[in-house]
Amino acid sequence: MRLVVAPAAEADFDEIIRASAETFGEDAAHRYRLLIQQAFADVLARPDRPVAKDMPADLRLYPIRHSRLGVPAPDRVGRSRHVLVYRRLGDRLEIIRILHDRMDIPARLNDSMQPPGE
């Protein structure tokens, strides 16, 4: 299976890391980057993992906090509030968005529902 990160998810990632660095410092931003990257690897390895919630349109939500133990102890994030929104498309796993769990997730997905181009 191949991982595809949609442009909206790339933008989310960049904004999350920028905001984390601005609010909590560069070290915290680095730790959060590692956690998100671990979450990508975890959903790619097991996209049907039980902690992921099903959503309409074959989407799944995966709270990145479940990937915390996959990051080396000195780099672990204490609290993480973001979720990966992803789906399987044939031999691809597409990360649609990375959203804060307090957001209105269905409303944020309206512009993200088109399959990526090859």
mmCIF file of N, CA and C in Angstrom:
data_model
loop_
_atom_site.group_PDB
_atom_site.id
_atom_site.type_symbol
_atom_site.label_atom_id
_atom_site.label_comp_id
_atom_site.label_asym_id
_atom_site.label_seq_id
_atom_site.Cartn_x
_atom_site.Cartn_y
_atom_site.Cartn_z
ATOM 1 N N MET A 1 0.851 -1.172 0.000
ATOM 2 C CA MET A 1 0.000 0.000 0.000
ATOM 3 C C MET A 1 0.901 1.241 0.000
ATOM 4 N N ARG A 2 0.452 2.270 -0.691
ATOM 5 C CA ARG A 2 1.212 3.501 -0.854
ATOM 6 C C ARG A 2 0.494 4.637 -0.136
ATOM 7 N N LEU A 3 1.261 5.468 0.568
ATOM 8 C CA LEU A 3 0.701 6.611 1.281
ATOM 9 C C LEU A 3 0.654 7.829 0.361
ATOM 10 N N VAL A 4 -0.509 8.479 0.329
ATOM 11 C CA VAL A 4 -0.698 9.724 -0.417
ATOM 12 C C VAL A 4 -1.211 10.762 0.576
ATOM 13 N N VAL A 5 -0.545 11.901 0.618
ATOM 14 C CA VAL A 5 -0.976 12.987 1.493
ATOM 15 C C VAL A 5 -1.585 14.066 0.608
ATOM 16 N N ALA A 6 -2.875 14.304 0.780
ATOM 17 C CA ALA A 6 -3.592 15.294 -0.029
ATOM 18 C C ALA A 6 -3.051 16.695 0.261
ATOM 19 N N PRO A 7 -3.160 17.591 -0.728
ATOM 20 C CA PRO A 7 -2.690 18.969 -0.513
ATOM 21 C C PRO A 7 -3.284 19.635 0.734
ATOM 22 N N ALA A 8 -4.553 19.391 1.015
ATOM 23 C CA ALA A 8 -5.163 19.989 2.213
ATOM 24 C C ALA A 8 -4.500 19.462 3.480
ATOM 25 N N ALA A 9 -4.143 18.184 3.509
ATOM 26 C CA ALA A 9 -3.472 17.606 4.673
ATOM 27 C C ALA A 9 -2.047 18.144 4.793
ATOM 28 N N GLU A 10 -1.371 18.343 3.661
ATOM 29 C CA GLU A 10 -0.038 18.950 3.698
ATOM 30 C C GLU A 10 -0.108 20.352 4.282
ATOM 31 N N ALA A 11 -1.119 21.113 3.872
ATOM 32 C CA ALA A 11 -1.304 22.462 4.406
ATOM 33 C C ALA A 11 -1.621 22.417 5.900
ATOM 34 N N ASP A 12 -2.464 21.450 6.311
ATOM 35 C CA ASP A 12 -2.771 21.278 7.731
ATOM 36 C C ASP A 12 -1.487 21.001 8.515
ATOM 37 N N PHE A 13 -0.687 20.084 8.012
ATOM 38 C CA PHE A 13 0.561 19.703 8.671
ATOM 39 C C PHE A 13 1.459 20.924 8.857
ATOM 40 N N ASP A 14 1.655 21.669 7.780
ATOM 41 C CA ASP A 14 2.515 22.857 7.846
ATOM 42 C C ASP A 14 1.987 23.863 8.871
ATOM 43 N N GLU A 15 0.680 24.085 8.884
ATOM 44 C CA GLU A 15 0.086 25.047 9.812
ATOM 45 C C GLU A 15 0.178 24.557 11.256
ATOM 46 N N ILE A 16 -0.026 23.278 11.479
ATOM 47 C CA ILE A 16 0.075 22.720 12.829
ATOM 48 C C ILE A 16 1.490 22.895 13.366
ATOM 49 N N ILE A 17 2.483 22.588 12.542
ATOM 50 C CA ILE A 17 3.878 22.700 12.978
ATOM 51 C C ILE A 17 4.250 24.164 13.197
ATOM 52 N N ARG A 18 3.814 25.050 12.319
ATOM 53 C CA ARG A 18 4.089 26.484 12.473
ATOM 54 C C ARG A 18 3.478 27.002 13.768
ATOM 55 N N ALA A 19 2.207 26.682 14.001
ATOM 56 C CA ALA A 19 1.521 27.149 15.205
ATOM 57 C C ALA A 19 2.142 26.550 16.463
ATOM 58 N N SER A 20 2.548 25.306 16.397
ATOM 59 C CA SER A 20 3.189 24.664 17.538
ATOM 60 C C SER A 20 4.508 25.350 17.868
ATOM 61 N N ALA A 21 5.306 25.653 16.852
ATOM 62 C CA ALA A 21 6.583 26.340 17.079
ATOM 63 C C ALA A 21 6.354 27.728 17.666
ATOM 64 N N GLU A 22 5.364 28.418 17.132
ATOM 65 C CA GLU A 22 5.066 29.779 17.595
ATOM 66 C C GLU A 22 4.560 29.776 19.040
ATOM 67 N N THR A 23 3.714 28.818 19.371
ATOM 68 C CA THR A 23 3.091 28.778 20.696
ATOM 69 C C THR A 23 3.950 28.086 21.746
ATOM 70 N N PHE A 24 4.569 26.975 21.368
ATOM 71 C CA PHE A 24 5.260 26.133 22.350
ATOM 72 C C PHE A 24 6.767 26.026 22.136
ATOM 73 N N GLY A 25 7.284 26.534 21.027
ATOM 74 C CA GLY A 25 8.723 26.487 20.749
ATOM 75 C C GLY A 25 9.087 25.430 19.716
ATOM 76 N N GLU A 26 10.310 25.564 19.209
ATOM 77 C CA GLU A 26 10.798 24.668 18.154
ATOM 78 C C GLU A 26 10.914 23.218 18.611
ATOM 79 N N ASP A 27 11.324 22.995 19.863
ATOM 80 C CA ASP A 27 11.432 21.614 20.355
ATOM 81 C C ASP A 27 10.072 20.926 20.365
ATOM 82 N N ALA A 28 9.049 21.643 20.820
ATOM 83 C CA ALA A 28 7.694 21.082 20.840
ATOM 84 C C ALA A 28 7.202 20.815 19.419
ATOM 85 N N ALA A 29 7.488 21.722 18.500
ATOM 86 C CA ALA A 29 7.082 21.523 17.107
ATOM 87 C C ALA A 29 7.755 20.283 16.525
ATOM 88 N N HIS A 30 9.024 20.081 16.861
ATOM 89 C CA HIS A 30 9.742 18.893 16.392
ATOM 90 C C HIS A 30 9.084 17.625 16.935
ATOM 91 N N ARG A 31 8.730 17.631 18.227
ATOM 92 C CA ARG A 31 8.073 16.457 18.820
ATOM 93 C C ARG A 31 6.719 16.188 18.164
ATOM 94 N N TYR A 32 5.977 17.244 17.891
ATOM 95 C CA TYR A 32 4.660 17.066 17.266
ATOM 96 C C TYR A 32 4.811 16.552 15.836
ATOM 97 N N ARG A 33 5.832 17.025 15.134
ATOM 98 C CA ARG A 33 6.109 16.532 13.778
ATOM 99 C C ARG A 33 6.373 15.029 13.828
ATOM 100 N N LEU A 34 7.198 14.593 14.784
ATOM 101 C CA LEU A 34 7.485 13.161 14.919
ATOM 102 C C LEU A 34 6.223 12.360 15.202
ATOM 103 N N LEU A 35 5.367 12.895 16.051
ATOM 104 C CA LEU A 35 4.117 12.188 16.378
ATOM 105 C C LEU A 35 3.223 12.049 15.150
ATOM 106 N N ILE A 36 3.065 13.111 14.390
ATOM 107 C CA ILE A 36 2.226 13.034 13.180
ATOM 108 C C ILE A 36 2.821 12.044 12.188
ATOM 109 N N GLN A 37 4.136 12.080 12.009
ATOM 110 C CA GLN A 37 4.776 11.135 11.093
ATOM 111 C C GLN A 37 4.585 9.689 11.569
ATOM 112 N N GLN A 38 4.639 9.472 12.882
ATOM 113 C CA GLN A 38 4.391 8.131 13.420
ATOM 114 C C GLN A 38 2.946 7.714 13.160
ATOM 115 N N ALA A 39 2.016 8.648 13.306
ATOM 116 C CA ALA A 39 0.605 8.342 13.033
ATOM 117 C C ALA A 39 0.417 7.958 11.570
ATOM 118 N N PHE A 40 1.103 8.650 10.659
ATOM 119 C CA PHE A 40 1.041 8.276 9.238
ATOM 120 C C PHE A 40 1.490 6.822 9.067
ATOM 121 N N ALA A 41 2.631 6.489 9.665
ATOM 122 C CA ALA A 41 3.165 5.127 9.539
ATOM 123 C C ALA A 41 2.219 4.103 10.158
ATOM 124 N N ASP A 42 1.618 4.446 11.284
ATOM 125 C CA ASP A 42 0.722 3.509 11.955
ATOM 126 C C ASP A 42 -0.532 3.223 11.138
ATOM 127 N N VAL A 43 -1.152 4.246 10.562
ATOM 128 C CA VAL A 43 -2.358 3.976 9.768
ATOM 129 C C VAL A 43 -2.004 3.284 8.461
ATOM 130 N N LEU A 44 -0.836 3.550 7.921
ATOM 131 C CA LEU A 44 -0.414 2.844 6.711
ATOM 132 C C LEU A 44 -0.204 1.359 7.016
ATOM 133 N N ALA A 45 0.381 1.064 8.168
ATOM 134 C CA ALA A 45 0.632 -0.332 8.551
ATOM 135 C C ALA A 45 -0.661 -1.081 8.869
ATOM 136 N N ARG A 46 -1.612 -0.392 9.495
ATOM 137 C CA ARG A 46 -2.883 -1.027 9.882
ATOM 138 C C ARG A 46 -4.029 -0.041 9.693
ATOM 139 N N PRO A 47 -4.488 0.153 8.471
ATOM 140 C CA PRO A 47 -5.539 1.150 8.227
ATOM 141 C C PRO A 47 -6.875 0.822 8.877
ATOM 142 N N ASP A 48 -7.110 -0.435 9.187
ATOM 143 C CA ASP A 48 -8.388 -0.829 9.786
ATOM 144 C C ASP A 48 -8.285 -1.008 11.296
ATOM 145 N N ARG A 49 -7.315 -0.369 11.897
ATOM 146 C CA ARG A 49 -7.120 -0.511 13.350
ATOM 147 C C ARG A 49 -8.377 -0.106 14.110
ATOM 148 N N PRO A 50 -8.646 -0.775 15.206
ATOM 149 C CA PRO A 50 -9.906 -0.557 15.922
ATOM 150 C C PRO A 50 -10.097 0.846 16.494
ATOM 151 N N VAL A 51 -9.026 1.590 16.762
ATOM 152 C CA VAL A 51 -9.212 2.921 17.353
ATOM 153 C C VAL A 51 -9.667 3.949 16.330
ATOM 154 N N ALA A 52 -9.614 3.601 15.053
ATOM 155 C CA ALA A 52 -10.073 4.533 14.018
ATOM 156 C C ALA A 52 -11.592 4.457 13.917
ATOM 157 N N LYS A 53 -12.238 5.618 13.855
ATOM 158 C CA LYS A 53 -13.697 5.661 13.747
ATOM 159 C C LYS A 53 -14.096 5.799 12.283
ATOM 160 N N ASP A 54 -15.137 5.072 11.914
ATOM 161 C CA ASP A 54 -15.668 5.194 10.561
ATOM 162 C C ASP A 54 -16.496 6.458 10.438
ATOM 163 N N MET A 55 -16.421 7.069 9.256
ATOM 164 C CA MET A 55 -17.183 8.269 8.931
ATOM 165 C C MET A 55 -17.881 7.995 7.593
ATOM 166 N N PRO A 56 -18.759 8.878 7.169
ATOM 167 C CA PRO A 56 -19.371 8.720 5.847
ATOM 168 C C PRO A 56 -18.318 8.753 4.739
ATOM 169 N N ALA A 57 -18.699 8.291 3.591
ATOM 170 C CA ALA A 57 -17.861 8.313 2.381
ATOM 171 C C ALA A 57 -16.560 7.526 2.556
ATOM 172 N N ASP A 58 -16.621 6.432 3.322
ATOM 173 C CA ASP A 58 -15.463 5.560 3.520
ATOM 174 C C ASP A 58 -14.281 6.252 4.194
ATOM 175 N N LEU A 59 -14.547 7.317 4.920
ATOM 176 C CA LEU A 59 -13.490 8.005 5.647
ATOM 177 C C LEU A 59 -13.335 7.389 7.031
ATOM 178 N N ARG A 60 -12.118 7.510 7.567
ATOM 179 C CA ARG A 60 -11.855 7.051 8.929
ATOM 180 C C ARG A 60 -11.134 8.164 9.670
ATOM 181 N N LEU A 61 -11.354 8.217 10.974
ATOM 182 C CA LEU A 61 -10.675 9.166 11.844
ATOM 183 C C LEU A 61 -9.727 8.397 12.747
ATOM 184 N N TYR A 62 -8.506 8.876 12.856
ATOM 185 C CA TYR A 62 -7.524 8.250 13.729
ATOM 186 C C TYR A 62 -6.905 9.319 14.627
ATOM 187 N N PRO A 63 -7.196 9.281 15.933
ATOM 188 C CA PRO A 63 -6.564 10.233 16.853
ATOM 189 C C PRO A 63 -5.062 9.955 16.946
ATOM 190 N N ILE A 64 -4.254 10.950 16.664
ATOM 191 C CA ILE A 64 -2.805 10.726 16.638
ATOM 192 C C ILE A 64 -2.245 10.369 18.014
ATOM 193 N N ARG A 65 -2.988 10.642 19.074
ATOM 194 C CA ARG A 65 -2.503 10.285 20.418
ATOM 195 C C ARG A 65 -2.247 8.783 20.538
ATOM 196 N N HIS A 66 -2.918 7.977 19.717
ATOM 197 C CA HIS A 66 -2.723 6.531 19.766
ATOM 198 C C HIS A 66 -1.366 6.112 19.215
ATOM 199 N N SER A 67 -0.653 7.021 18.592
ATOM 200 C CA SER A 67 0.684 6.719 18.060
ATOM 201 C C SER A 67 1.787 7.187 18.999
ATOM 202 N N ARG A 68 1.414 7.734 20.121
ATOM 203 C CA ARG A 68 2.364 8.328 21.057
ATOM 204 C C ARG A 68 3.483 7.360 21.470
ATOM 205 N N LEU A 69 3.138 6.129 21.755
ATOM 206 C CA LEU A 69 4.149 5.179 22.233
ATOM 207 C C LEU A 69 5.114 4.729 21.138
ATOM 208 N N GLY A 70 4.806 5.041 19.884
ATOM 209 C CA GLY A 70 5.713 4.715 18.788
ATOM 210 C C GLY A 70 6.845 5.711 18.637
ATOM 211 N N VAL A 71 6.770 6.810 19.366
ATOM 212 C CA VAL A 71 7.802 7.851 19.341
ATOM 213 C C VAL A 71 8.737 7.599 20.523
ATOM 214 N N PRO A 72 10.057 7.752 20.333
ATOM 215 C CA PRO A 72 10.982 7.554 21.460
ATOM 216 C C PRO A 72 10.576 8.417 22.667
ATOM 217 N N ALA A 73 10.741 7.863 23.868
ATOM 218 C CA ALA A 73 10.287 8.516 25.104
ATOM 219 C C ALA A 73 10.693 9.983 25.232
ATOM 220 N N PRO A 74 11.932 10.362 24.932
ATOM 221 C CA PRO A 74 12.292 11.775 25.109
ATOM 222 C C PRO A 74 11.540 12.718 24.163
ATOM 223 N N ASP A 75 10.990 12.179 23.087
ATOM 224 C CA ASP A 75 10.311 13.003 22.082
ATOM 225 C C ASP A 75 8.792 12.884 22.127
ATOM 226 N N ARG A 76 8.256 12.233 23.124
ATOM 227 C CA ARG A 76 6.804 12.038 23.194
ATOM 228 C C ARG A 76 6.080 13.328 23.545
ATOM 229 N N VAL A 77 4.943 13.483 22.921
ATOM 230 C CA VAL A 77 4.064 14.619 23.182
ATOM 231 C C VAL A 77 3.138 14.223 24.323
ATOM 232 N N GLY A 78 2.966 15.111 25.297
ATOM 233 C CA GLY A 78 2.107 14.814 26.431
ATOM 234 C C GLY A 78 0.644 14.705 26.047
ATOM 235 N N ARG A 79 0.151 15.700 25.348
ATOM 236 C CA ARG A 79 -1.250 15.706 24.904
ATOM 237 C C ARG A 79 -1.298 16.084 23.442
ATOM 238 N N SER A 80 -2.058 15.349 22.707
ATOM 239 C CA SER A 80 -2.249 15.693 21.295
ATOM 240 C C SER A 80 -3.741 15.676 21.009
ATOM 241 N N ARG A 81 -4.195 16.635 20.245
ATOM 242 C CA ARG A 81 -5.623 16.803 20.026
ATOM 243 C C ARG A 81 -6.015 16.679 18.556
ATOM 244 N N HIS A 82 -5.096 16.251 17.710
ATOM 245 C CA HIS A 82 -5.396 16.175 16.284
ATOM 246 C C HIS A 82 -5.782 14.758 15.860
ATOM 247 N N VAL A 83 -6.533 14.703 14.784
ATOM 248 C CA VAL A 83 -6.933 13.424 14.199
ATOM 249 C C VAL A 83 -6.568 13.422 12.723
ATOM 250 N N LEU A 84 -6.176 12.257 12.249
ATOM 251 C CA LEU A 84 -5.985 12.067 10.816
ATOM 252 C C LEU A 84 -7.326 11.671 10.235
ATOM 253 N N VAL A 85 -7.673 12.260 9.118
ATOM 254 C CA VAL A 85 -8.845 11.842 8.353
ATOM 255 C C VAL A 85 -8.276 11.165 7.109
ATOM 256 N N TYR A 86 -8.627 9.895 6.923
ATOM 257 C CA TYR A 86 -8.030 9.154 5.812
ATOM 258 C C TYR A 86 -9.023 8.191 5.192
ATOM 259 N N ARG A 87 -8.623 7.655 4.036
ATOM 260 C CA ARG A 87 -9.421 6.638 3.355
ATOM 261 C C ARG A 87 -8.499 5.769 2.508
ATOM 262 N N ARG A 88 -9.013 4.583 2.215
ATOM 263 C CA ARG A 88 -8.305 3.673 1.302
ATOM 264 C C ARG A 88 -8.885 3.845 -0.087
ATOM 265 N N LEU A 89 -8.010 3.944 -1.058
ATOM 266 C CA LEU A 89 -8.403 4.027 -2.463
ATOM 267 C C LEU A 89 -7.565 2.998 -3.227
ATOM 268 N N GLY A 90 -8.094 1.799 -3.356
ATOM 269 C CA GLY A 90 -7.352 0.735 -4.032
ATOM 270 C C GLY A 90 -6.079 0.415 -3.272
ATOM 271 N N ASP A 91 -4.932 0.607 -3.928
ATOM 272 C CA ASP A 91 -3.644 0.304 -3.297
ATOM 273 C C ASP A 91 -3.048 1.510 -2.580
ATOM 274 N N ARG A 92 -3.847 2.563 -2.405
ATOM 275 C CA ARG A 92 -3.368 3.790 -1.756
ATOM 276 C C ARG A 92 -4.116 4.044 -0.454
ATOM 277 N N LEU A 93 -3.406 4.635 0.474
ATOM 278 C CA LEU A 93 -4.020 5.149 1.689
ATOM 279 C C LEU A 93 -3.836 6.666 1.605
ATOM 280 N N GLU A 94 -4.946 7.379 1.556
ATOM 281 C CA GLU A 94 -4.893 8.825 1.389
ATOM 282 C C GLU A 94 -5.204 9.527 2.708
ATOM 283 N N ILE A 95 -4.276 10.358 3.152
ATOM 284 C CA ILE A 95 -4.517 11.237 4.289
ATOM 285 C C ILE A 95 -5.212 12.468 3.715
ATOM 286 N N ILE A 96 -6.472 12.677 4.096
ATOM 287 C CA ILE A 96 -7.282 13.766 3.563
ATOM 288 C C ILE A 96 -7.005 15.071 4.300
ATOM 289 N N ARG A 97 -7.036 15.010 5.629
ATOM 290 C CA ARG A 97 -6.852 16.200 6.471
ATOM 291 C C ARG A 97 -6.206 15.782 7.783
ATOM 292 N N ILE A 98 -5.656 16.753 8.492
ATOM 293 C CA ILE A 98 -5.200 16.594 9.877
ATOM 294 C C ILE A 98 -5.903 17.713 10.630
ATOM 295 N N LEU A 99 -6.872 17.345 11.453
ATOM 296 C CA LEU A 99 -7.746 18.340 12.078
ATOM 297 C C LEU A 99 -7.730 18.239 13.597
ATOM 298 N N HIS A 100 -7.952 19.364 14.241
ATOM 299 C CA HIS A 100 -8.068 19.399 15.696
ATOM 300 C C HIS A 100 -9.392 18.746 16.075
ATOM 301 N N ASP A 101 -9.400 18.004 17.159
ATOM 302 C CA ASP A 101 -10.610 17.260 17.518
ATOM 303 C C ASP A 101 -11.774 18.155 17.948
ATOM 304 N N ARG A 102 -11.540 19.434 18.198
ATOM 305 C CA ARG A 102 -12.634 20.350 18.531
ATOM 306 C C ARG A 102 -13.289 20.973 17.302
ATOM 307 N N MET A 103 -12.686 20.779 16.144
ATOM 308 C CA MET A 103 -13.241 21.351 14.913
ATOM 309 C C MET A 103 -14.509 20.614 14.501
ATOM 310 N N ASP A 104 -15.305 21.284 13.710
ATOM 311 C CA ASP A 104 -16.455 20.653 13.073
ATOM 312 C C ASP A 104 -15.898 19.874 11.879
ATOM 313 N N ILE A 105 -15.550 18.632 12.120
ATOM 314 C CA ILE A 105 -14.836 17.842 11.117
ATOM 315 C C ILE A 105 -15.651 17.665 9.838
ATOM 316 N N PRO A 106 -16.939 17.285 9.896
ATOM 317 C CA PRO A 106 -17.692 17.163 8.638
ATOM 318 C C PRO A 106 -17.693 18.456 7.813
ATOM 319 N N ALA A 107 -17.804 19.595 8.459
ATOM 320 C CA ALA A 107 -17.802 20.860 7.724
ATOM 321 C C ALA A 107 -16.448 21.114 7.062
ATOM 322 N N ARG A 108 -15.370 20.722 7.721
ATOM 323 C CA ARG A 108 -14.022 20.932 7.170
ATOM 324 C C ARG A 108 -13.719 20.005 6.002
ATOM 325 N N LEU A 109 -14.481 18.920 5.873
ATOM 326 C CA LEU A 109 -14.195 17.939 4.832
ATOM 327 C C LEU A 109 -14.867 18.244 3.495
ATOM 328 N N ASN A 110 -15.766 19.179 3.454
ATOM 329 C CA ASN A 110 -16.515 19.462 2.223
ATOM 330 C C ASN A 110 -15.617 19.679 1.007
ATOM 331 N N ASP A 111 -14.500 20.367 1.164
ATOM 332 C CA ASP A 111 -13.611 20.646 0.040
ATOM 333 C C ASP A 111 -12.565 19.567 -0.169
ATOM 334 N N SER A 112 -12.574 18.533 0.648
ATOM 335 C CA SER A 112 -11.525 17.531 0.611
ATOM 336 C C SER A 112 -11.978 16.178 0.092
ATOM 337 N N MET A 113 -13.132 16.093 -0.491
ATOM 338 C CA MET A 113 -13.710 14.799 -0.808
ATOM 339 C C MET A 113 -13.369 14.258 -2.203
ATOM 340 N N GLN A 114 -12.688 14.983 -3.019
ATOM 341 C CA GLN A 114 -12.378 14.501 -4.355
ATOM 342 C C GLN A 114 -11.141 13.594 -4.299
ATOM 343 N N PRO A 115 -11.155 12.459 -5.002
ATOM 344 C CA PRO A 115 -9.973 11.603 -5.037
ATOM 345 C C PRO A 115 -8.798 12.359 -5.678
ATOM 346 N N PRO A 116 -7.589 12.080 -5.229
ATOM 347 C CA PRO A 116 -6.432 12.764 -5.784
ATOM 348 C C PRO A 116 -6.165 12.328 -7.210
ATOM 349 N N GLY A 117 -5.566 13.192 -8.004
ATOM 350 C CA GLY A 117 -5.180 12.847 -9.360
ATOM 351 C C GLY A 117 -3.903 12.041 -9.359
ATOM 352 N N GLU A 118 -3.727 11.280 -10.359
ATOM 353 C CA GLU A 118 -2.504 10.465 -10.451
ATOM 354 C C GLU A 118 -1.393 11.258 -11.078
#
